[in-house]
């Protein structure tokens, strides 16, 4: 028997595919298209099993549609800017650029070794200056449209290294390099006005229902966080007005029905009122406030509740009671108005705070549960006593509006997107600072603004800011000496439009950022495949950019991704595969030991794509065994250019069964690939192929073997392409995996299949004449299950007509 050698077979076909360019999309095609996209990787240098899974799912879809005559765009590239390249530079004294490009090459080789059918022509790296050029142009167009603005923001600052730190560089509130206490420092930052699109981003989620997972849609909805509420002013009591020079505090509440339960007011440490009275506070209060201010938003969210009494009183708008104003670490300056009416009886956070600082608690609503209780309930006092829920809230808002006390407002939790980073390895922000003209966008003919190659990356400060030739610029407006912006863009900007770049033909990359015509043909992405970790930020930014670029006239669709498949995690021993857990299986080792087809088959067989996948060495062995048998038994088929004609009426029951199983697998294939709502359960398709293959092995008709291989190779090509191309070449002369018509006559047989089970466990299948009677069928079932029945006593025979025979044995 010949033996399966994946190394030679896989190498041969990978080379063939690369040389013939069979996976390149056609441009200006009238053919129906499919755009299959797996999220592009960060060039860390090596792929992990999560990547393998991601790309095998996408590859199966791309190959399936290619085989069925679609024009398929299945691109890959690299999300190539970002911090790890700089960390490598600091640690290993490598240039971020050479580190990144070396890693990309290493990963491309791994993709090739997996047999992924990516377009080589459309491969991009977001750190390429030609990519940066267009990104900078979009930035300027957005700036000119008023969609980008500068604003002071608090950043993590290391006072020793004199550098801004990313959140991940702050460890327990200290600098990762020198362990110095990090402080919050105000600096001018660039923001993109994603909030202008909040409503549309929310509304259009409806158009994705049934196409994206409900979980992702909900996460996006919550992130946008639309809430209706009341905004109103709390007047300061007269001495406090004098002391602060401030008339009133604006507060935002979603629960105006609880207004009679307000017992104090809480404001953010950054609130202007804090500044206004700061000098009048005692040292201890000042110190506590400074400590709160120096804690990052992230750390505040998990810190215990803390407060400082400002000694200022405000007046309740309906009862005229005096309420104390507290600074509280849980009030955010950038939500609502940075001030809250606190209702400890009906809000747990306010309750904990009130308990800690001995503030009064007053019930405003009738509740079923003990306090604090945020359930709806009838109001206990005031003109709307007895009203509850939305009715009460509407009535209160109306009351405030009619009396000129406040107004109903809509708030979004979504914040504008801060896109500037004080780092080297990113796309430079194309702005020039002129003493006379201010911040001026660079002239388009000067783009791209590229990174200087000669830099010293030490981790101290932003190397661009101290790079004199980079910083040197002329004002694009008045021509005077000016300074270049040293901030670079958040890497999420690059991943917000790369899918449009892929749909722009490579030979146009110099002339335009996005080719309107080809993008109109390719988009929307028909299937976008990636991890759940991108459910919020990346997908939201990509949706946002799509809408902005639409409004800038580049295209006319509203949403970029028609369908989204969020793959499950790859686990080992029940935990996510991760370096830190030491449970990583390296794809390279699997490829080396078994080859790509085995890896692909295992990954797609072990679990449905959206479910978690538990790594299992036996499963890998099993996958390999199947492929080996598929290779060896191909000698039972004969080479031919045409599929054999088979006269069904001349076959015996095992032969009929084999054909039936084959055509069932073929039907399953159509179902799995095209019934999108079922999320591509490749595992069931593979199981069906294995069954068909076993049935094929149970008979010995060469025509059926040949027909069987023709069908199986066509079904399995998207999953295990190398061996399918190899065997198809050997048997059928060329790789032909096109549509095969289902021969429905194999189903319309005069026989039917019964499952034979023992104590409920399936042991065999039998094919019986439709005319057969119960005793005859049971007898046949006993024959088939003979080896499992040996040495047992049958207690009961269960007969389910047209379905199964079960033996209850002891
Ligand atoms: C009184 C109240 C009573 C509230 C009650 C809630 C429950 P969402 O729904 O997410 O929009 N809030 C307002 N501004 C805030 C800020 N800057 N920082 C922290 N919290 C703030 O949340 C709105 C609610 O969050 C508002 O309604 C306010 O507390 C608080 F039984 O007002 B509520
Ligand atoms: Zn100027």
CSV table of C-alpha atoms in Angstrom, one decimal, residues 433-626:
chain,number,residue,atom,x,y,z
A,433,UNK,CA,1.9,74.0,14.3
A,434,UNK,CA,2.5,77.6,13.4
A,435,UNK,CA,2.8,80.4,15.8
A,436,UNK,CA,0.6,82.6,13.7
A,437,UNK,CA,-1.8,80.2,12.1
A,438,UNK,CA,-2.2,77.6,14.8
A,439,UNK,CA,-2.7,73.9,14.0
A,440,UNK,CA,-2.8,73.6,10.2
A,441,UNK,CA,-3.2,70.5,8.1
A,442,UNK,CA,-0.3,69.5,5.9
A,443,UNK,CA,-0.7,70.1,2.2
A,444,UNK,CA,-1.9,67.0,0.4
A,445,UNK,CA,1.0,67.1,-2.1
A,446,UNK,CA,3.4,66.7,0.9
A,447,UNK,CA,1.9,63.4,2.0
A,448,UNK,CA,2.8,61.0,3.2
A,449,UNK,CA,4.5,62.4,6.2
A,450,UNK,CA,6.8,59.5,6.9
A,451,UNK,CA,8.7,58.4,10.0
A,452,UNK,CA,12.4,59.1,10.2
A,453,UNK,CA,14.4,55.9,10.1
A,454,UNK,CA,17.2,57.1,12.3
A,455,UNK,CA,15.8,57.2,15.8
A,456,UNK,CA,16.9,56.3,19.3
A,457,UNK,CA,14.1,54.4,20.9
A,458,UNK,CA,14.7,54.3,24.6
A,459,UNK,CA,11.2,54.4,26.1
A,460,UNK,CA,11.9,57.9,27.4
A,461,UNK,CA,9.6,60.5,25.8
A,462,UNK,CA,8.4,60.3,22.2
A,463,UNK,CA,11.4,60.0,19.9
A,464,UNK,CA,9.7,62.0,17.2
A,465,UNK,CA,9.4,65.1,19.5
A,466,UNK,CA,13.1,65.3,19.9
A,467,UNK,CA,14.0,64.5,16.2
A,468,UNK,CA,14.9,67.8,14.8
A,469,UNK,CA,14.7,67.1,11.1
A,470,UNK,CA,11.3,65.4,11.5
A,471,UNK,CA,10.0,68.3,13.6
A,472,UNK,CA,11.1,70.9,11.2
A,473,UNK,CA,8.3,72.0,8.9
A,474,UNK,CA,7.0,75.0,7.1
A,475,UNK,CA,3.5,76.3,7.8
A,476,UNK,CA,1.3,75.1,4.9
A,477,UNK,CA,-0.7,78.3,5.2
A,478,UNK,CA,1.8,81.1,5.6
A,479,UNK,CA,5.1,79.4,4.8
A,480,UNK,CA,6.8,80.4,8.1
A,481,UNK,CA,9.0,78.2,10.1
A,482,UNK,CA,6.7,75.9,12.1
A,483,UNK,CA,6.7,72.6,14.1
A,484,UNK,CA,5.4,69.3,13.0
A,485,UNK,CA,3.0,67.4,15.2
A,486,UNK,CA,4.9,64.6,16.9
A,487,UNK,CA,1.9,62.5,17.9
A,488,UNK,CA,1.0,59.5,15.8
A,489,UNK,CA,-2.3,57.8,15.3
A,490,UNK,CA,-4.0,55.1,17.3
A,491,UNK,CA,-3.5,51.8,15.4
A,492,UNK,CA,-7.3,51.3,15.4
A,493,UNK,CA,-7.4,54.0,12.7
A,494,UNK,CA,-5.5,51.7,10.3
A,495,UNK,CA,-7.8,48.8,11.0
A,496,UNK,CA,-10.9,51.0,10.4
A,497,UNK,CA,-10.5,51.1,6.6
A,498,UNK,CA,-8.2,48.3,5.6
A,499,UNK,CA,-11.1,46.2,4.2
A,500,UNK,CA,-11.7,49.1,1.7
A,501,UNK,CA,-8.1,49.2,0.8
A,502,UNK,CA,-8.1,45.4,0.0
A,503,UNK,CA,-11.0,46.1,-2.4
A,504,UNK,CA,-8.9,48.6,-4.3
A,505,UNK,CA,-6.7,47.0,-6.9
A,506,UNK,CA,-3.0,47.0,-6.0
A,507,UNK,CA,-1.9,48.8,-9.2
A,508,UNK,CA,-4.1,51.7,-8.1
A,509,UNK,CA,-2.6,52.0,-4.6
A,510,UNK,CA,-0.4,54.9,-5.7
A,511,UNK,CA,-3.2,56.9,-7.3
A,512,UNK,CA,-6.0,56.6,-4.8
A,513,UNK,CA,-6.7,55.4,-1.2
A,514,UNK,CA,-10.1,53.8,-2.1
A,515,UNK,CA,-11.2,53.0,-5.6
A,516,UNK,CA,-14.9,53.9,-5.6
A,517,UNK,CA,-15.7,51.6,-8.5
A,518,UNK,CA,-14.1,48.4,-7.3
A,519,UNK,CA,-15.2,49.1,-3.7
A,520,UNK,CA,-18.8,49.4,-4.9
A,521,UNK,CA,-18.4,45.9,-6.5
A,522,UNK,CA,-16.7,44.1,-3.7
A,523,UNK,CA,-18.3,45.6,-0.6
A,524,UNK,CA,-20.1,44.7,1.6
A,525,UNK,CA,-17.8,42.1,3.1
A,526,UNK,CA,-19.9,38.9,2.8
A,527,UNK,CA,-18.4,37.2,5.8
A,528,UNK,CA,-16.1,38.8,8.4
A,529,UNK,CA,-14.5,36.3,10.7
A,530,UNK,CA,-12.7,37.2,13.9
A,531,UNK,CA,-12.5,36.9,17.6
A,532,UNK,CA,-15.1,38.2,20.1
A,533,UNK,CA,-12.4,40.5,21.7
A,534,UNK,CA,-13.0,42.9,18.8
A,535,UNK,CA,-16.7,43.0,19.4
A,536,UNK,CA,-16.7,46.5,20.5
A,537,UNK,CA,-13.8,48.8,19.6
A,538,UNK,CA,-12.6,47.6,16.2
A,539,UNK,CA,-16.0,46.8,14.9
A,540,UNK,CA,-17.4,50.1,16.1
A,541,UNK,CA,-14.6,52.2,14.6
A,542,UNK,CA,-14.7,50.3,11.3
A,543,UNK,CA,-18.5,50.9,11.1
A,544,UNK,CA,-17.9,54.5,12.0
A,545,UNK,CA,-15.1,55.0,9.4
A,546,UNK,CA,-17.3,53.4,6.8
A,547,UNK,CA,-20.0,56.0,7.4
A,548,UNK,CA,-17.6,58.9,7.4
A,549,UNK,CA,-16.0,57.7,4.1
A,550,UNK,CA,-19.5,57.4,2.7
A,551,UNK,CA,-20.2,61.0,3.7
A,552,UNK,CA,-16.9,62.0,2.1
A,553,UNK,CA,-18.1,60.5,-1.1
A,554,UNK,CA,-16.0,57.4,-1.4
A,555,UNK,CA,-18.8,55.0,-1.6
A,556,UNK,CA,-22.5,54.6,-0.8
A,557,UNK,CA,-23.1,51.7,1.6
A,558,UNK,CA,-23.9,52.1,5.3
A,559,UNK,CA,-22.4,49.1,6.8
A,560,UNK,CA,-19.1,47.3,5.9
A,561,UNK,CA,-19.8,43.8,7.1
A,562,UNK,CA,-22.9,42.0,5.9
A,563,UNK,CA,-22.2,39.0,8.2
A,564,UNK,CA,-20.0,38.6,11.2
A,565,UNK,CA,-18.8,35.3,12.4
A,566,UNK,CA,-17.2,35.4,15.9
A,567,UNK,CA,-15.2,32.3,16.4
A,568,UNK,CA,-14.9,30.6,19.7
A,569,UNK,CA,-11.7,30.5,21.6
A,570,UNK,CA,-9.1,27.6,21.4
A,571,UNK,CA,-8.7,26.0,24.7
A,572,UNK,CA,-6.3,23.4,26.1
A,573,UNK,CA,-7.2,21.6,29.4
A,574,UNK,CA,-10.2,23.8,29.7
A,575,UNK,CA,-8.3,27.1,29.7
A,576,UNK,CA,-7.7,29.6,26.9
A,577,UNK,CA,-4.4,28.7,25.1
A,578,UNK,CA,-2.0,31.4,26.3
A,579,UNK,CA,1.7,31.7,26.8
A,580,UNK,CA,1.1,32.8,30.4
A,581,UNK,CA,-0.8,29.6,31.1
A,582,UNK,CA,1.9,27.4,29.5
A,583,UNK,CA,-0.7,25.4,27.6
A,584,UNK,CA,0.1,26.6,24.1
A,585,UNK,CA,0.2,24.2,21.2
A,586,UNK,CA,2.4,25.7,18.5
A,587,UNK,CA,0.9,25.4,15.0
A,588,UNK,CA,4.4,24.9,13.6
A,589,UNK,CA,4.8,21.7,15.6
A,590,UNK,CA,1.5,20.3,14.3
A,591,UNK,CA,2.4,21.2,10.7
A,592,UNK,CA,5.7,19.6,11.1
A,593,UNK,CA,4.3,16.4,12.6
A,594,UNK,CA,1.1,15.9,10.5
A,595,UNK,CA,0.9,18.5,7.8
A,596,UNK,CA,-1.5,21.3,7.1
A,597,UNK,CA,-4.5,19.2,6.0
A,598,UNK,CA,-4.5,17.4,9.3
A,599,UNK,CA,-4.4,20.6,11.2
A,600,UNK,CA,-7.2,22.1,9.1
A,601,UNK,CA,-9.3,19.0,9.4
A,602,UNK,CA,-8.9,18.8,13.1
A,603,UNK,CA,-9.6,22.5,13.7
A,604,UNK,CA,-12.8,22.4,11.7
A,605,UNK,CA,-13.9,19.0,13.0
A,606,UNK,CA,-13.3,19.5,16.7
A,607,UNK,CA,-16.1,22.1,17.2
A,608,UNK,CA,-18.6,24.3,15.4
A,609,UNK,CA,-16.8,27.6,14.5
A,610,UNK,CA,-18.7,29.8,17.0
A,611,UNK,CA,-18.1,27.4,19.9
A,612,UNK,CA,-15.0,27.0,22.1
A,613,UNK,CA,-12.6,24.4,20.7
A,614,UNK,CA,-10.8,22.1,23.1
A,615,UNK,CA,-7.5,21.0,21.8
A,616,UNK,CA,-7.2,17.2,21.8
A,617,UNK,CA,-4.2,15.3,20.6
A,618,UNK,CA,-6.3,12.1,19.9
A,619,UNK,CA,-8.5,14.2,17.7
A,620,UNK,CA,-5.5,15.3,15.7
A,621,UNK,CA,-4.4,11.7,15.3
A,622,UNK,CA,-7.9,10.8,14.2
A,623,UNK,CA,-7.9,13.5,11.6
A,624,UNK,CA,-4.6,12.4,10.3
A,625,UNK,CA,-5.8,8.8,10.1
A,626,UNK,CA,-8.8,9.7,8.0
